[in-house]
Amino acid sequence: MNRFEYVRPATIAEAVAAAGAPGAAYLGAGTNLVDLMKLGVLRPQRLVDVRRIAGLDRIEALADGGMRIGAAVRNADLAQDADFAGRFPAVAEALLAGASAQIRNAATVGGNLMQRTRCAYFHDLASACNKRAPGSGCAARGGETRQHAVLGWSAHCIATHPSDFCVPLAALDAVVEIAGSGGMREAPLAEFHCLPGDQPARESMLAPGELIVALRLPAAAAGFAAHARYLKLRERTSFAFAVVSAAAALRLADGRVTEARIALGGVAARPWRARAAEALLAGAAADDAAFRRAADAALTEARPSGDNAAKIELARRIVRRALLLAASGTPARRPALPASPFAAPEDGDAAHV
Amino acid sequence: MSDLPLTRAPAHLRQGSSIGQPVTRHDGPLKVTGAARYAADHHPAGMLHAALAVSSIARGRVSFLDLPAALAHPGVVAVMTPANRPALAEDPDAKTHPFMFRMDVLQNDRVRYANQPIAVVIAESLEAATEGAALLAPRYEAEAAQADLAAAEVFTPPAVGPGHPAAMAHGDTAAGLAAAARRISVTYETPAQYHNAMEPHAIVAAWDGDRLAIDTPTQGLAMLRGRLAGLFGLPAENIRIRSPFLGGGFGSKGLASGPLVLGILAARLVGRPVKLVLRREQMFGPVGHRAPTRQTLELGTDADGALTALRHHTLTATSAFDDFIEPASNASHALYASPAIATSHAAVRLDTGTPMFMRAPGEAPGSIALESAMDEMAEVCGMDPLEFRLKNYAETEPMSGKPFSSKALRECYAQGAARFGWAGRPRAPRQMRDAAGLLVGWGMGTAIFPALMFQGEARATIRRDGSGMVEIAASDMGQGAWTALAQIAADSLGLDPARLDFRSGSSDLPDGGIAGGSAHTATAGAAIHAAGAETIARLAALATADGRSPLYGAGNAGVIARDGRLFRRDDENRSESYADILARAGLAEIAGAGSGAMEPAAQAGYAMHAHGAVFAEVKVDPALGQIRATRLVGAFAAGRIINPRLVRSQYYGGMIWGVSFALHERAVLDKRSGRVINANLADYHVPVNADIPALEAMLVEEHDPHVNALGIKGVGEIAITGSAGAVANAVWHATGYRPRHFPITPDHLLGAPG
């Protein structure tokens, strides 16, 4: 690890000023950044620790029925916040499906949005990677691609965004509040992460020095609380990134879908909002046939980026299942294995894995 | 005095209550409080930190290292390269016996696998050393690497495992297959796996003139000391190795490795103590792995389901520069009766580190293939898998024809099946679902592992105060060896364990043999047992020849040692304490030595194996293909059980490894570069607790009068065998999909009817 400067600003303005310098990086819990520094993948000259900034660790209920979550709120705290989990159960479920208890106890909301891809070639300094070293090429193409993108990828990059948390956030129209030297601005989470195109090094809408200060879930998102699920397919029961995942949220009336929200994880460089599938479901009967059509629609544009065609079919199946689970209702008690196909609601609510 | 009758008396005559007790680990409190000092916890005065620079190519040579940049980094003291590496007395590429492997210790600029050490940076801090290594920015002349088991040139190895024949046969398999009423020919693939002990390989080395003191976790103190003595041209007694605790070894800490030698060389170079700890990703290369296999099994049966022939062929890989051939086919030697059995091996050379012994080497991949094939054959025969195995139960060892020294496998089958509830299992797949609609499948497999022994020595002492001391350079890999061996030691001296000082884990003690091959308790235990017997015999000789002793004239055969006293066997009212005997004789202590090794006559006359039966339940999401092993029951018979708590723990560990083998573990090799791309514990999966919801290990009674004086077989590896196949077979039973590529992942099940 190289020598670097460590600063701990007390205010957002100080933080933004400190991070304006070239080579600066914001530090949350460091559960991803520090790992990458140890590998030499990232070599920041200055770490700007934002965990002590007053107000960034608050979970606030807004007057309009939405909620605002400070960027330094820890994943575990947010998932266990009864008010939050009651209004946005799929988000809480996704939080608890990520990483391990130890990591969730440290990791922050803002850091989760900013976590880097798990692409092995990004992590490997000896491999070409247009994300890490623009213009060097993409070693993932033609390599080991079981986990790589099937949607939104380009010839320059086939990496995926690994977050679970962001998937229901994208589905529920979460908004990212961003501070910069010019003041505050907002961005929809579903568009916050960039698709690779020919500039895969640009991963988010943040300009250099900009800081995520909060996430906001709009009041409308709470309208799905009765029928909202996150489902994650993984190669071990816990502490594994998604092969594919899906968030599904429905508003139902008289057996019909009045509004649907669908997003997929593990398939693209951003949490993938499936608007065409949502449109297909609006007004449709809330039944398996409709969910199957929606799942097909969600993956219409998918194509393998390597030896990963199976992900497309798995993604289809997980969207359909997530919709079925959402239609059958958010469980009264959180499943013992959040987001797992093995989580029968009667298993209880010990989210210990 | 070693021929005194007492030493030949049945073991129980000197046993108190220690053997057989579920004693908790002596080292447990030390470990849970963090007080246990592992190798890397040592910081001798003046110690420097070393970091390896490793190759990012798999074949070629190093053409450039930016030494000035590394040396200019604050805190960097030295960079060791082939140009300045201190000399060795022995060529690290020399190979004079089957347990000697070539190592990379900067002998030249060649690169023969990815993650090979190419330089060592030594610095005042770990951070400085690590950054110094990064600043070396190596350049290479790269050559095309061969990393594909399917594409490389195949050869027939001269030997497999530690010197076993590459091919063996009995009977005429061609005729057996030709005459078979039913036959199958199936191929299974298993991936490369890495040991990934929780504690990385580590060394703290300190030179004092021509004396060397090192702290390093090792499974074989004496063997390591001998290897280092050869490499450094030192008398073995000049080297002191301390290895009280290992955070797992699994075979990768069995033999000297290159990084360990580099740590010693680095200390030599700078003239100060040096610590070198491998990073996790650096464990994927220079410290061994389990090679990938492609195994083809051909089985034939008669109309009644009796095997007529069994062929087991393995294609595996070794490195480009050394030979370790995973002896997977040999898993078929001793388990199922067949009039004709043929096993064979072929190999390719890949540009990887040399594969190495990894927990159940050969047996683990061989077992999952054999147990899968037996399940497939049972299906073809229309038989229940357990019924089919009982039909082909081996009453004598199939290849050798020898009788078994003991074999309680029928009892394992019966007890395991009863506990699991195997009866009533539908024969066809896809018949069972749980309340949530998940597919449920039940599978089983047979476990077998040879009862091996190496050579070990021990010394036992009774002190003036009546307390005892037993000394042996044994290794505790975390499995509780110290505790179990101390139980044997206490009984060997007829002492309460609290009165026993058990010393182990240091190379200046008598060689306890290597902790491998599931043979440590048997080998070290037999040595301790013999040493204790010798000591007691000497003590008894003193007492019975001394007219002032109440035991005078009793004769050695007439004395029993118990609770710190010798008793006349025919009159237990006559006894004398150890302390009194020694006091009267004017001795400060009395000591004896003993050794443990396989009895050649017993080995010649009997086949010796531990056995077991494993039953597994899996649940599978029918659409998503996510698999979970929801229940495992294993029943194992492994001779005398010294400590049932620790043995159960070993079985649990083995069964979890079996689940891991079937469902999780895989090193992903990029065939273009020859690099393992998931060289970290986030991407190289082993099971988490949530993957193992219910596990039960049953200890099946077995008395073995031949295997060794204590009747001990091994328990360290057997439970992987059987378990991996049981899980795979349960996946078939749940889904109708027959797994032939491991690990089984959700995408494999996409084709199964949904």
mmCIF file of N, CA and C in Angstrom, chain B residues 335-424:
data_model
loop_
_atom_site.group_PDB
_atom_site.id
_atom_site.type_symbol
_atom_site.label_atom_id
_atom_site.label_comp_id
_atom_site.label_asym_id
_atom_site.label_seq_id
_atom_site.Cartn_x
_atom_site.Cartn_y
_atom_site.Cartn_z
ATOM 1 N N LEU B 335 -12.776 -50.868 -2.143
ATOM 2 C CA LEU B 335 -14.120 -50.635 -1.612
ATOM 3 C C LEU B 335 -15.150 -51.668 -2.055
ATOM 4 N N TYR B 336 -15.290 -51.886 -3.358
ATOM 5 C CA TYR B 336 -16.370 -52.754 -3.826
ATOM 6 C C TYR B 336 -15.813 -54.038 -4.423
ATOM 7 N N ALA B 337 -16.495 -55.137 -4.122
ATOM 8 C CA ALA B 337 -16.058 -56.440 -4.612
ATOM 9 C C ALA B 337 -16.338 -56.530 -6.101
ATOM 10 N N SER B 338 -15.349 -56.955 -6.842
ATOM 11 C CA SER B 338 -15.530 -57.182 -8.264
ATOM 12 C C SER B 338 -14.474 -58.194 -8.685
ATOM 13 N N PRO B 339 -14.847 -59.150 -9.502
ATOM 14 C CA PRO B 339 -13.853 -60.135 -9.920
ATOM 15 C C PRO B 339 -12.756 -59.532 -10.790
ATOM 16 N N ALA B 340 -13.035 -58.353 -11.331
ATOM 17 C CA ALA B 340 -12.010 -57.710 -12.159
ATOM 18 C C ALA B 340 -12.027 -56.208 -11.881
ATOM 19 N N ILE B 341 -10.873 -55.677 -11.522
ATOM 20 C CA ILE B 341 -10.722 -54.238 -11.282
ATOM 21 C C ILE B 341 -9.458 -53.775 -11.982
ATOM 22 N N ALA B 342 -9.550 -52.689 -12.700
ATOM 23 C CA ALA B 342 -8.350 -52.107 -13.309
ATOM 24 C C ALA B 342 -8.364 -50.614 -13.063
ATOM 25 N N THR B 343 -7.251 -50.101 -12.551
ATOM 26 C CA THR B 343 -7.128 -48.655 -12.341
ATOM 27 C C THR B 343 -5.909 -48.158 -13.104
ATOM 28 N N SER B 344 -6.028 -46.961 -13.614
ATOM 29 C CA SER B 344 -4.921 -46.405 -14.394
ATOM 30 C C SER B 344 -4.958 -44.887 -14.301
ATOM 31 N N HIS B 345 -3.825 -44.285 -14.628
ATOM 32 C CA HIS B 345 -3.693 -42.832 -14.586
ATOM 33 C C HIS B 345 -2.926 -42.335 -15.800
ATOM 34 N N ALA B 346 -3.293 -41.164 -16.240
ATOM 35 C CA ALA B 346 -2.521 -40.449 -17.251
ATOM 36 C C ALA B 346 -2.456 -39.001 -16.790
ATOM 37 N N ALA B 347 -1.513 -38.258 -17.347
ATOM 38 C CA ALA B 347 -1.341 -36.889 -16.869
ATOM 39 C C ALA B 347 -0.889 -35.978 -17.998
ATOM 40 N N VAL B 348 -1.079 -34.700 -17.770
ATOM 41 C CA VAL B 348 -0.542 -33.675 -18.662
ATOM 42 C C VAL B 348 0.307 -32.735 -17.796
ATOM 43 N N ARG B 349 1.130 -31.967 -18.466
ATOM 44 C CA ARG B 349 1.934 -30.972 -17.751
ATOM 45 C C ARG B 349 1.366 -29.585 -18.013
ATOM 46 N N LEU B 350 1.016 -28.914 -16.944
ATOM 47 C CA LEU B 350 0.494 -27.560 -17.075
ATOM 48 C C LEU B 350 1.463 -26.575 -16.408
ATOM 49 N N ASP B 351 1.394 -25.332 -16.866
ATOM 50 C CA ASP B 351 2.253 -24.301 -16.289
ATOM 51 C C ASP B 351 1.600 -23.734 -15.034
ATOM 52 N N THR B 352 1.511 -24.597 -14.030
ATOM 53 C CA THR B 352 0.974 -24.223 -12.722
ATOM 54 C C THR B 352 2.013 -24.616 -11.678
ATOM 55 N N GLY B 353 1.800 -24.200 -10.449
ATOM 56 C CA GLY B 353 2.599 -24.745 -9.364
ATOM 57 C C GLY B 353 2.376 -26.249 -9.301
ATOM 58 N N THR B 354 3.283 -26.940 -8.634
ATOM 59 C CA THR B 354 3.136 -28.395 -8.549
ATOM 60 C C THR B 354 1.975 -28.745 -7.618
ATOM 61 N N PRO B 355 1.078 -29.619 -8.083
ATOM 62 C CA PRO B 355 0.008 -30.070 -7.177
ATOM 63 C C PRO B 355 0.622 -30.794 -5.972
ATOM 64 N N MET B 356 -0.161 -30.965 -4.960
ATOM 65 C CA MET B 356 0.406 -31.483 -3.711
ATOM 66 C C MET B 356 -0.674 -32.290 -2.988
ATOM 67 N N PHE B 357 -0.234 -32.970 -1.936
ATOM 68 C CA PHE B 357 -1.190 -33.659 -1.082
ATOM 69 C C PHE B 357 -2.214 -32.641 -0.583
ATOM 70 N N MET B 358 -3.459 -32.880 -0.834
ATOM 71 C CA MET B 358 -4.505 -32.046 -0.246
ATOM 72 C C MET B 358 -5.530 -32.992 0.352
ATOM 73 N N ARG B 359 -5.890 -32.720 1.567
ATOM 74 C CA ARG B 359 -6.786 -33.563 2.380
ATOM 75 C C ARG B 359 -7.511 -34.625 1.537
ATOM 76 N N ALA B 360 -7.187 -35.880 1.800
ATOM 77 C CA ALA B 360 -7.656 -37.045 1.034
ATOM 78 C C ALA B 360 -7.194 -36.966 -0.429
ATOM 79 N N PRO B 361 -5.861 -36.885 -0.619
ATOM 80 C CA PRO B 361 -5.342 -36.806 -1.999
ATOM 81 C C PRO B 361 -5.644 -38.103 -2.768
ATOM 82 N N GLY B 362 -6.252 -37.960 -3.902
ATOM 83 C CA GLY B 362 -6.678 -39.138 -4.648
ATOM 84 C C GLY B 362 -8.040 -39.604 -4.179
ATOM 85 N N GLU B 363 -8.152 -39.861 -2.900
ATOM 86 C CA GLU B 363 -9.419 -40.398 -2.387
ATOM 87 C C GLU B 363 -10.580 -39.423 -2.607
ATOM 88 N N ALA B 364 -10.360 -38.136 -2.420
ATOM 89 C CA ALA B 364 -11.491 -37.198 -2.496
ATOM 90 C C ALA B 364 -12.065 -37.113 -3.910
ATOM 91 N N PRO B 365 -11.271 -36.776 -4.917
ATOM 92 C CA PRO B 365 -11.844 -36.756 -6.275
ATOM 93 C C PRO B 365 -12.208 -38.153 -6.761
ATOM 94 N N GLY B 366 -11.411 -39.141 -6.371
ATOM 95 C CA GLY B 366 -11.725 -40.505 -6.789
ATOM 96 C C GLY B 366 -13.044 -40.974 -6.218
ATOM 97 N N SER B 367 -13.300 -40.606 -4.963
ATOM 98 C CA SER B 367 -14.527 -41.050 -4.305
ATOM 99 C C SER B 367 -15.763 -40.432 -4.940
ATOM 100 N N ILE B 368 -15.709 -39.146 -5.282
ATOM 101 C CA ILE B 368 -16.930 -38.542 -5.832
ATOM 102 C C ILE B 368 -17.250 -39.180 -7.182
ATOM 103 N N ALA B 369 -16.213 -39.544 -7.929
ATOM 104 C CA ALA B 369 -16.457 -40.199 -9.218
ATOM 105 C C ALA B 369 -16.963 -41.630 -9.012
ATOM 106 N N LEU B 370 -16.301 -42.367 -8.132
ATOM 107 C CA LEU B 370 -16.712 -43.755 -7.907
ATOM 108 C C LEU B 370 -18.121 -43.828 -7.319
ATOM 109 N N GLU B 371 -18.402 -42.980 -6.340
ATOM 110 C CA GLU B 371 -19.727 -43.030 -5.702
ATOM 111 C C GLU B 371 -20.825 -42.562 -6.663
ATOM 112 N N SER B 372 -20.482 -41.619 -7.535
ATOM 113 C CA SER B 372 -21.456 -41.214 -8.551
ATOM 114 C C SER B 372 -21.708 -42.367 -9.521
ATOM 115 N N ALA B 373 -20.622 -43.025 -9.938
ATOM 116 C CA ALA B 373 -20.768 -44.130 -10.883
ATOM 117 C C ALA B 373 -21.551 -45.288 -10.260
ATOM 118 N N MET B 374 -21.302 -45.545 -8.994
ATOM 119 C CA MET B 374 -22.062 -46.616 -8.318
ATOM 120 C C MET B 374 -23.544 -46.259 -8.275
ATOM 121 N N ASP B 375 -23.822 -44.990 -8.079
ATOM 122 C CA ASP B 375 -25.213 -44.548 -8.060
ATOM 123 C C ASP B 375 -25.846 -44.701 -9.450
ATOM 124 N N GLU B 376 -25.078 -44.347 -10.469
ATOM 125 C CA GLU B 376 -25.581 -44.496 -11.840
ATOM 126 C C GLU B 376 -25.819 -45.971 -12.166
ATOM 127 N N MET B 377 -24.892 -46.810 -11.702
ATOM 128 C CA MET B 377 -25.029 -48.249 -11.978
ATOM 129 C C MET B 377 -26.233 -48.817 -11.225
ATOM 130 N N ALA B 378 -26.429 -48.390 -10.000
ATOM 131 C CA ALA B 378 -27.590 -48.849 -9.234
ATOM 132 C C ALA B 378 -28.878 -48.476 -9.963
ATOM 133 N N GLU B 379 -28.883 -47.258 -10.501
ATOM 134 C CA GLU B 379 -30.065 -46.793 -11.239
ATOM 135 C C GLU B 379 -30.314 -47.698 -12.444
ATOM 136 N N VAL B 380 -29.243 -48.005 -13.175
ATOM 137 C CA VAL B 380 -29.380 -48.865 -14.363
ATOM 138 C C VAL B 380 -29.878 -50.256 -13.958
ATOM 139 N N CYS B 381 -29.422 -50.718 -12.801
ATOM 140 C CA CYS B 381 -29.827 -52.041 -12.323
ATOM 141 C C CYS B 381 -31.210 -52.019 -11.669
ATOM 142 N N GLY B 382 -31.762 -50.837 -11.516
ATOM 143 C CA GLY B 382 -33.063 -50.748 -10.855
ATOM 144 C C GLY B 382 -32.993 -51.098 -9.380
ATOM 145 N N MET B 383 -31.855 -50.782 -8.779
ATOM 146 C CA MET B 383 -31.679 -51.127 -7.368
ATOM 147 C C MET B 383 -31.537 -49.873 -6.533
ATOM 148 N N ASP B 384 -31.931 -50.010 -5.263
ATOM 149 C CA ASP B 384 -31.680 -48.939 -4.309
ATOM 150 C C ASP B 384 -30.160 -48.785 -4.160
ATOM 151 N N PRO B 385 -29.663 -47.550 -4.081
ATOM 152 C CA PRO B 385 -28.207 -47.355 -4.011
ATOM 153 C C PRO B 385 -27.540 -48.083 -2.842
ATOM 154 N N LEU B 386 -28.214 -48.133 -1.706
ATOM 155 C CA LEU B 386 -27.629 -48.837 -0.568
ATOM 156 C C LEU B 386 -27.660 -50.354 -0.795
ATOM 157 N N GLU B 387 -28.769 -50.821 -1.309
ATOM 158 C CA GLU B 387 -28.895 -52.258 -1.622
ATOM 159 C C GLU B 387 -27.805 -52.664 -2.626
ATOM 160 N N PHE B 388 -27.572 -51.803 -3.594
ATOM 161 C CA PHE B 388 -26.560 -52.106 -4.606
ATOM 162 C C PHE B 388 -25.166 -52.185 -3.978
ATOM 163 N N ARG B 389 -24.897 -51.272 -3.052
ATOM 164 C CA ARG B 389 -23.577 -51.308 -2.409
ATOM 165 C C ARG B 389 -23.444 -52.553 -1.517
ATOM 166 N N LEU B 390 -24.513 -52.905 -0.843
ATOM 167 C CA LEU B 390 -24.453 -54.114 -0.016
ATOM 168 C C LEU B 390 -24.289 -55.358 -0.883
ATOM 169 N N LYS B 391 -24.911 -55.320 -2.054
ATOM 170 C CA LYS B 391 -24.766 -56.444 -2.982
ATOM 171 C C LYS B 391 -23.299 -56.630 -3.377
ATOM 172 N N ASN B 392 -22.570 -55.538 -3.416
ATOM 173 C CA ASN B 392 -21.173 -55.588 -3.849
ATOM 174 C C ASN B 392 -20.209 -55.340 -2.688
ATOM 175 N N TYR B 393 -20.675 -55.689 -1.517
ATOM 176 C CA TYR B 393 -19.869 -55.520 -0.297
ATOM 177 C C TYR B 393 -18.620 -56.385 -0.387
ATOM 178 N N ALA B 394 -17.495 -55.809 -0.104
ATOM 179 C CA ALA B 394 -16.230 -56.547 -0.180
ATOM 180 C C ALA B 394 -15.944 -57.221 1.156
ATOM 181 N N GLU B 395 -15.932 -58.535 1.157
ATOM 182 C CA GLU B 395 -15.616 -59.275 2.384
ATOM 183 C C GLU B 395 -14.111 -59.369 2.579
ATOM 184 N N THR B 396 -13.369 -59.307 1.477
ATOM 185 C CA THR B 396 -11.911 -59.189 1.543
ATOM 186 C C THR B 396 -11.528 -58.031 0.634
ATOM 187 N N GLU B 397 -10.329 -57.519 0.795
ATOM 188 C CA GLU B 397 -9.926 -56.377 -0.022
ATOM 189 C C GLU B 397 -9.846 -56.808 -1.488
ATOM 190 N N PRO B 398 -10.598 -56.172 -2.346
ATOM 191 C CA PRO B 398 -10.755 -56.693 -3.704
ATOM 192 C C PRO B 398 -9.449 -56.860 -4.477
ATOM 193 N N MET B 399 -8.583 -55.877 -4.439
ATOM 194 C CA MET B 399 -7.372 -55.980 -5.256
ATOM 195 C C MET B 399 -6.380 -56.986 -4.701
ATOM 196 N N SER B 400 -6.227 -57.020 -3.369
ATOM 197 C CA SER B 400 -5.180 -57.854 -2.774
ATOM 198 C C SER B 400 -5.684 -59.206 -2.317
ATOM 199 N N GLY B 401 -6.979 -59.307 -2.100
ATOM 200 C CA GLY B 401 -7.524 -60.543 -1.546
ATOM 201 C C GLY B 401 -7.282 -60.703 -0.054
ATOM 202 N N LYS B 402 -6.632 -59.708 0.553
ATOM 203 C CA LYS B 402 -6.338 -59.833 1.996
ATOM 204 C C LYS B 402 -7.614 -59.666 2.826
ATOM 205 N N PRO B 403 -7.651 -60.316 3.980
ATOM 206 C CA PRO B 403 -8.754 -60.027 4.903
ATOM 207 C C PRO B 403 -8.589 -58.611 5.473
ATOM 208 N N PHE B 404 -9.698 -58.037 5.876
ATOM 209 C CA PHE B 404 -9.618 -56.726 6.540
ATOM 210 C C PHE B 404 -9.243 -56.923 8.004
ATOM 211 N N SER B 405 -8.423 -56.035 8.493
ATOM 212 C CA SER B 405 -8.051 -56.112 9.910
ATOM 213 C C SER B 405 -9.291 -55.910 10.781
ATOM 214 N N SER B 406 -10.195 -55.106 10.286
ATOM 215 C CA SER B 406 -11.525 -54.941 10.875
ATOM 216 C C SER B 406 -12.323 -54.150 9.853
ATOM 217 N N LYS B 407 -13.632 -54.337 9.853
ATOM 218 C CA LYS B 407 -14.449 -53.606 8.887
ATOM 219 C C LYS B 407 -15.893 -53.599 9.369
ATOM 220 N N ALA B 408 -16.285 -52.513 9.956
ATOM 221 C CA ALA B 408 -17.654 -52.398 10.471
ATOM 222 C C ALA B 408 -18.509 -51.571 9.510
ATOM 223 N N LEU B 409 -18.256 -51.735 8.222
ATOM 224 C CA LEU B 409 -19.005 -50.932 7.248
ATOM 225 C C LEU B 409 -20.490 -51.302 7.219
ATOM 226 N N ARG B 410 -20.806 -52.596 7.375
ATOM 227 C CA ARG B 410 -22.240 -52.963 7.408
ATOM 228 C C ARG B 410 -22.961 -52.208 8.529
ATOM 229 N N GLU B 411 -22.284 -52.116 9.674
ATOM 230 C CA GLU B 411 -22.886 -51.408 10.801
ATOM 231 C C GLU B 411 -23.020 -49.914 10.479
ATOM 232 N N CYS B 412 -22.030 -49.384 9.758
ATOM 233 C CA CYS B 412 -22.117 -47.968 9.363
ATOM 234 C C CYS B 412 -23.331 -47.756 8.459
ATOM 235 N N TYR B 413 -23.471 -48.618 7.477
ATOM 236 C CA TYR B 413 -24.620 -48.517 6.578
ATOM 237 C C TYR B 413 -25.925 -48.571 7.378
ATOM 238 N N ALA B 414 -25.985 -49.559 8.256
ATOM 239 C CA ALA B 414 -27.246 -49.792 8.973
ATOM 240 C C ALA B 414 -27.565 -48.636 9.914
ATOM 241 N N GLN B 415 -26.566 -48.227 10.686
ATOM 242 C CA GLN B 415 -26.833 -47.167 11.667
ATOM 243 C C GLN B 415 -27.076 -45.823 10.979
ATOM 244 N N GLY B 416 -26.308 -45.565 9.933
ATOM 245 C CA GLY B 416 -26.474 -44.298 9.224
ATOM 246 C C GLY B 416 -27.827 -44.235 8.531
ATOM 247 N N ALA B 417 -28.193 -45.333 7.881
ATOM 248 C CA ALA B 417 -29.462 -45.362 7.154
ATOM 249 C C ALA B 417 -30.634 -45.201 8.117
ATOM 250 N N ALA B 418 -30.522 -45.867 9.276
ATOM 251 C CA ALA B 418 -31.618 -45.782 10.246
ATOM 252 C C ALA B 418 -31.760 -44.361 10.777
ATOM 253 N N ARG B 419 -30.632 -43.778 11.110
ATOM 254 C CA ARG B 419 -30.663 -42.432 11.674
ATOM 255 C C ARG B 419 -31.197 -41.427 10.656
ATOM 256 N N PHE B 420 -30.778 -41.613 9.401
ATOM 257 C CA PHE B 420 -31.182 -40.683 8.346
ATOM 258 C C PHE B 420 -32.646 -40.877 7.960
ATOM 259 N N GLY B 421 -33.094 -42.132 8.070
ATOM 260 C CA GLY B 421 -34.442 -42.463 7.606
ATOM 261 C C GLY B 421 -34.464 -42.831 6.131
ATOM 262 N N TRP B 422 -33.450 -43.562 5.716
ATOM 263 C CA TRP B 422 -33.272 -43.899 4.296
ATOM 264 C C TRP B 422 -34.385 -44.814 3.788
ATOM 265 N N ALA B 423 -34.872 -45.681 4.654
ATOM 266 C CA ALA B 423 -35.880 -46.656 4.222
ATOM 267 C C ALA B 423 -37.086 -45.915 3.657
ATOM 268 N N GLY B 424 -37.623 -46.435 2.596
ATOM 269 C CA GLY B 424 -38.783 -45.800 1.999
ATOM 270 C C GLY B 424 -38.434 -44.753 0.964
#
